[in-house]
Coordinates of C-alpha atoms in Angstrom, one line a residue:
X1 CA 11.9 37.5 3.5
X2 CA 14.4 34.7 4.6
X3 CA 14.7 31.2 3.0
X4 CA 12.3 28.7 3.9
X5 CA 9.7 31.7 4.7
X6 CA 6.2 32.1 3.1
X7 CA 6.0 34.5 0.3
X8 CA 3.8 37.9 0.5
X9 CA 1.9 36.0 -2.2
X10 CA 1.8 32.6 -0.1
X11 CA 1.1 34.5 2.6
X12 CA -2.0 36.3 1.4
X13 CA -3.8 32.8 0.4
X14 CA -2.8 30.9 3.5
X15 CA -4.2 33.8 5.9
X16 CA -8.0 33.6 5.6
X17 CA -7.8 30.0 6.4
X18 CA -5.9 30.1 9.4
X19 CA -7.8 30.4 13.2
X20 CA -8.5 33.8 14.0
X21 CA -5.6 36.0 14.9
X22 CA -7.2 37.2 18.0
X23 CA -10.0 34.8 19.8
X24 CA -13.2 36.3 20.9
X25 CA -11.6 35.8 24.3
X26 CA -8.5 36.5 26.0
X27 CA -5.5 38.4 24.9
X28 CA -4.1 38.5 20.5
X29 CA -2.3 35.2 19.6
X30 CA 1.5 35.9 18.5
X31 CA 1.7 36.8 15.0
X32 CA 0.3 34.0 13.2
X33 CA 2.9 34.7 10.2
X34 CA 6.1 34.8 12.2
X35 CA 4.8 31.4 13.9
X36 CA 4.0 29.5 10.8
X37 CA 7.2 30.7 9.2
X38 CA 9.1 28.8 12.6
X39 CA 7.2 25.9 11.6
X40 CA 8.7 25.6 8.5
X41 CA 12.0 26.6 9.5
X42 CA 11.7 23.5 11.7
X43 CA 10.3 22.0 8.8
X44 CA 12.6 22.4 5.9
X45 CA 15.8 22.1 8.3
X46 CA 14.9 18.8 10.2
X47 CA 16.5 20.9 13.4
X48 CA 15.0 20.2 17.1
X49 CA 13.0 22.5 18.5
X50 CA 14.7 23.9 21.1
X51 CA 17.2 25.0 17.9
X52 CA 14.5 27.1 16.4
X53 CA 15.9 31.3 15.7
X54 CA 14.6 34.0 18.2
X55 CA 13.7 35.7 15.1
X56 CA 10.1 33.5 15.1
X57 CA 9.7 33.8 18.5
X58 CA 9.7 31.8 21.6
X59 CA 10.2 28.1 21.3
X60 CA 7.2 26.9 23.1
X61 CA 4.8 29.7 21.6
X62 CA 5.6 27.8 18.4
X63 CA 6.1 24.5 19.0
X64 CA 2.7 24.7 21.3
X65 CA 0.9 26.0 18.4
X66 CA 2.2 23.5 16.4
X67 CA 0.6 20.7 18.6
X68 CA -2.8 22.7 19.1
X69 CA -3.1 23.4 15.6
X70 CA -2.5 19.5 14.9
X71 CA -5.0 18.8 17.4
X72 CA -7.5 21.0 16.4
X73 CA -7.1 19.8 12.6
X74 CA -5.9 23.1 11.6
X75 CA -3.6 21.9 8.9
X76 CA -5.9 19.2 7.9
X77 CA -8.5 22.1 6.7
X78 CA -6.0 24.5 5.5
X79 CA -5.2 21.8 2.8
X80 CA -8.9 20.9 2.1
X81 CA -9.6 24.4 1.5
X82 CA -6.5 24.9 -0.6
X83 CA -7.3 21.7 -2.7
X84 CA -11.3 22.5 -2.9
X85 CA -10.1 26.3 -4.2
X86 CA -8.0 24.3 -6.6
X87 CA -11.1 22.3 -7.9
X88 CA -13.3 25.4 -7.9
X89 CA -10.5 26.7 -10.7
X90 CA -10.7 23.4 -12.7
X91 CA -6.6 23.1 -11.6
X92 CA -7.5 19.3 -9.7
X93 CA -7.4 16.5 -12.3
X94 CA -10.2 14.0 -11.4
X95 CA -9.3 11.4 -14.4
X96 CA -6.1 10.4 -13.0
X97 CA -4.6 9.6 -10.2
X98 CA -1.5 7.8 -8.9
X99 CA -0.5 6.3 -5.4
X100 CA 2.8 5.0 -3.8
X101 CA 5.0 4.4 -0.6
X102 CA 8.2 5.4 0.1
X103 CA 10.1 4.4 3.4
X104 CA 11.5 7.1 5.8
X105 CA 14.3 6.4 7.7
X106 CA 13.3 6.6 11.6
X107 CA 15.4 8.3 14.1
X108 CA 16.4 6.7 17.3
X109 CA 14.4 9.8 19.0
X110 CA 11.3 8.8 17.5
X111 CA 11.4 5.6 19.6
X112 CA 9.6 5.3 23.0
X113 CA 6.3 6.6 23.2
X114 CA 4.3 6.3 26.0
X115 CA 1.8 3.8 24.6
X116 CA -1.4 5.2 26.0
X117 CA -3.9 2.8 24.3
X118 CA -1.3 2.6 21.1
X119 CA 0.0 -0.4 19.7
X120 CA 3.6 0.0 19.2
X121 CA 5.3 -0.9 16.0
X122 CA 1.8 -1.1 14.1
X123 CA 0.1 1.1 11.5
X124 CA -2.2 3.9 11.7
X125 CA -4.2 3.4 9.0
X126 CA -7.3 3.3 11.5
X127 CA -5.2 5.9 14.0
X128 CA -3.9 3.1 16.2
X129 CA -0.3 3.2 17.1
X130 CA 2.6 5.0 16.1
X131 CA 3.5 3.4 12.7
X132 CA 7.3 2.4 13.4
X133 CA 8.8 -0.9 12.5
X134 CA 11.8 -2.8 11.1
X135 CA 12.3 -3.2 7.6
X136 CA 15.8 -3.9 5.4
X137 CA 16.5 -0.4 6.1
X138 CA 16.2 -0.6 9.9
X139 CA 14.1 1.5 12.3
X140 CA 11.2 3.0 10.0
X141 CA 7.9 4.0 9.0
X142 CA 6.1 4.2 5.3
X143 CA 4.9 7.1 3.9
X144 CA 2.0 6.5 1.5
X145 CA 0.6 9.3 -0.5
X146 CA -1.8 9.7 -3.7
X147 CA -1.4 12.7 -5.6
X148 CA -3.8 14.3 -8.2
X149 CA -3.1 14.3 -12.3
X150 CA -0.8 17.2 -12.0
X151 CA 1.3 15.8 -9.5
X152 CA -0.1 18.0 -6.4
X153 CA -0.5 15.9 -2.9
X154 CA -3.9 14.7 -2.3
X155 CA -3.8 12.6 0.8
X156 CA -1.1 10.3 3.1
X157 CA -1.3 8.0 5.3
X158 CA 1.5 6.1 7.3
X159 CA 2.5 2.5 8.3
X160 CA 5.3 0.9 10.1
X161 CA 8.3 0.7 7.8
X162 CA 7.6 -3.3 6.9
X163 CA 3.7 -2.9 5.6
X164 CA 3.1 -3.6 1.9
X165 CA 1.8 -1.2 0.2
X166 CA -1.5 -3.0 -0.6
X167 CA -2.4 -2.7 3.4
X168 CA -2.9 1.0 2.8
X169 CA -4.9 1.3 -0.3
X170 CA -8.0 1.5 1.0
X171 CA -7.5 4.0 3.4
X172 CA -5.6 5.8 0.8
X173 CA -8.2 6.0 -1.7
X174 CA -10.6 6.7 1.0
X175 CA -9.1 10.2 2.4
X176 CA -8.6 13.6 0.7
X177 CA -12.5 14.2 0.1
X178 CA -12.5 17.8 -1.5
X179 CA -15.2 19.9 -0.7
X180 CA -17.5 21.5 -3.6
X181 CA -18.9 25.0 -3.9
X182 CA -22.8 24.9 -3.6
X183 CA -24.5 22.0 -3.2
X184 CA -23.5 18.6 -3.8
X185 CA -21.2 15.9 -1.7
X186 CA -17.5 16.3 -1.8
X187 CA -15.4 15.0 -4.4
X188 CA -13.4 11.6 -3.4
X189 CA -12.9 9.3 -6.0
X190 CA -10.9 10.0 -9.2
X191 CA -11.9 8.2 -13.0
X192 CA -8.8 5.8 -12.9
X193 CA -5.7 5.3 -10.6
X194 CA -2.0 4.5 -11.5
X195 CA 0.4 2.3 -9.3
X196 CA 3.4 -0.2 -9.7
X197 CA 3.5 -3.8 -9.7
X198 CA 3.2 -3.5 -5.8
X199 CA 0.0 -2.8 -6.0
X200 CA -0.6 -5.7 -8.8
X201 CA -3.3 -8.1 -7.0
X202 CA -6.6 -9.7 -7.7
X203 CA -7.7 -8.0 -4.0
X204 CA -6.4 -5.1 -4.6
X205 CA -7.8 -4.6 -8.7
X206 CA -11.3 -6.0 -6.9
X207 CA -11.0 -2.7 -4.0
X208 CA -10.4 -0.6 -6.8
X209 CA -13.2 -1.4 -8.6
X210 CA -15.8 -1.4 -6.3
X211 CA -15.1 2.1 -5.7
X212 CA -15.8 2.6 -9.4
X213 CA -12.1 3.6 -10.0
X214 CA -10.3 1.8 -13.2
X215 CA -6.8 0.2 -12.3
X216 CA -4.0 0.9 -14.2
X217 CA -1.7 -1.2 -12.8
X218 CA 0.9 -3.3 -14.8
X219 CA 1.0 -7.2 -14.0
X220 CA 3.4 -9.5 -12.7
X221 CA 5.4 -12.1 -14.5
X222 CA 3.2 -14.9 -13.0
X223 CA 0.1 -12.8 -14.0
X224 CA -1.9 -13.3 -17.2
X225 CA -1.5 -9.6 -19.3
X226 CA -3.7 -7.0 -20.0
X227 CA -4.7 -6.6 -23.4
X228 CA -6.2 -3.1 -23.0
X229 CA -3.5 -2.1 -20.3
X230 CA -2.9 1.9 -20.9
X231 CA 0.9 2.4 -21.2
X232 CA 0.5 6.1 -21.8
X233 CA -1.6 6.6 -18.4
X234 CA 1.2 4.5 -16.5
X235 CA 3.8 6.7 -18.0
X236 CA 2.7 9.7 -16.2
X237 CA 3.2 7.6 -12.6
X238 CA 6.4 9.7 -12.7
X239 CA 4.7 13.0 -11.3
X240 CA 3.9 10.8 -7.6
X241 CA 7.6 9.9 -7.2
X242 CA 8.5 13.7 -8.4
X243 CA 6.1 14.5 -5.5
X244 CA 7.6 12.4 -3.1
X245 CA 11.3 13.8 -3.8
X246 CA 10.0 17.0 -3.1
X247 CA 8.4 16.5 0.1
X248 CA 11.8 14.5 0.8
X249 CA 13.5 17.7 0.6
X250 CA 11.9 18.8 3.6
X251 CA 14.3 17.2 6.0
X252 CA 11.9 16.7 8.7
X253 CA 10.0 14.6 6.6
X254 CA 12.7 12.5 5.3
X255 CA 13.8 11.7 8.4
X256 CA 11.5 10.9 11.1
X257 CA 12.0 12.4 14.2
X258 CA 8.6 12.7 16.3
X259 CA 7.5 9.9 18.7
X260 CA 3.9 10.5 17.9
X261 CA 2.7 9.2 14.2
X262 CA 0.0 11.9 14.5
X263 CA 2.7 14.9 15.2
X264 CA 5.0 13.6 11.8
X265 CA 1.7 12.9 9.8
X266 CA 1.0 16.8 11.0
X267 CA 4.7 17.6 9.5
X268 CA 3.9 15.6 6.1
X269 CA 0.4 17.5 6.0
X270 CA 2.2 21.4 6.4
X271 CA 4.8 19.9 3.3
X272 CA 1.6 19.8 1.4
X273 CA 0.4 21.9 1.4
X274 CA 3.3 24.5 0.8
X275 CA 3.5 22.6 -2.7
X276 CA -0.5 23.7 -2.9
X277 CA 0.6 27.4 -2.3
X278 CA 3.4 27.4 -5.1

């Protein structure tokens, strides 16, 4: 096994949720392994495609698979199923959970998509556009993710570089629905949630609550305090900026360098759910 590449133990729990390794038509796919482990070499070394080792196989067999499996939502139910086998073992903390941005840096590569019905320079919170804008640090989007009690990934969701954080809540709080076993709808909404003072709003408190989620949210100077604000809860806020340095260490996530917010939201979604599998 070489660096970056999944582990026999990885391996084994990823497998069963992948596509079929050959379809009921047509000839065997390439090893589904060897491809997945290019993905991650691509991944974890922010290198260009055409870069990739011959040990993984041909470029485009990978890179092909890569935008199929996007397309098809592949990666999108491999860490469902990961988070929902999580649950099943009582190893998903529902009383907690904390959200934040960060801003990634965007390559001049990732400019100049064609803008086939796409708004450029906006957010994809509702899918439209490729979420790349201008902020102090220059060309950029934001990255905001929610992650679970125990610091594990839950959901993201991007914006050009310039959005508040506040413009994503909702959809924020809205993804990562995790399927239960037997009967019974899945599981969306944690007890309370956890953010900075970038998230400290009368709107923003008010979304919260009418999902039936408790704010823990410290107040600004020009707000009156909260008597009954949990210090100890907003303490553990830590573990979502822990989670972000980690997915950071993927470099192809903390740089952006694909034109389509769809194909880097795909990249974010595979650094997920690696930290699922270890």
């Amino acid at each position: 096994m070489r660096r970056f590449e999944l582990t026999d133990a990885q391996w084994e729990q990823i497998a069963p949720l992948l596509p079929p390794q050959k379809p009921r038509t047509g000839w065997p796919a390439e090893d589904h392994r060897q491809v997945l482990n290019g993905m991650l070499w691509i991944l974890r070394t922010g290198a260009p495609w055409e870069d990739l080792p011959a040990r993984y196989g041909a470029v485009g067999t990978v890179s092909s698979r890569f935008y199929r499996w996007r397309k098809a939502g592949v990666f999108d139910r491999v860490l469902q199923r990961l988070q929902a086998q999580a649950d099943a073992r009582g190893a998903l903390d529902w009383d907690l959970h904390f959200v934040d941005a960060t801003v990634v840096r965007a390559h001049q590569h990732a400019a100049g998509a064609r803008r086939s019905g796409a708004i450029g320079g906006e957010a994809t919170v509702e899918g439209v556009g490729e979420a790349l804008g201008r902020s102090q640090g220059g060309f950029s989007t934001k990255l905001h993710l929610r992650a679970e009690g125990g610091g594990k990934p839950i959901a993201a969701v991007l914006t050009a570089g310039e959005r508040h954080e506040q413009f994503a809540l909702d959809a924020l709080m809205d993804k990562g629905a995790v399927p239960r076993s037997g009967r019974g709808r899945p599981r969306l909404r944690p007890r309370r949630t956890a953010g900075d003072r970038g998230y400290s709003s009368p709107p923003a408190r008010c979304r919260l609550r009418q999902r039936r989620i408790e704010p823990v949210i410290p107040t600004r100077k020009d707000q009156p305090r909260q008597p009954d604000f949990d210090k100890a809860a907003y303490r553990e806020r830590n573990k979502v900026e822990r989670l972000i340095n980690r997915l950071k260490q993927y470099r192809r996530i903390a740089t952006r360098y694909e034109k389509r917010a769809a194909n880097y939201l795909a990249m974010v979604t595979l650094g997920m759910t690696i930290l699922w599998l270890t």
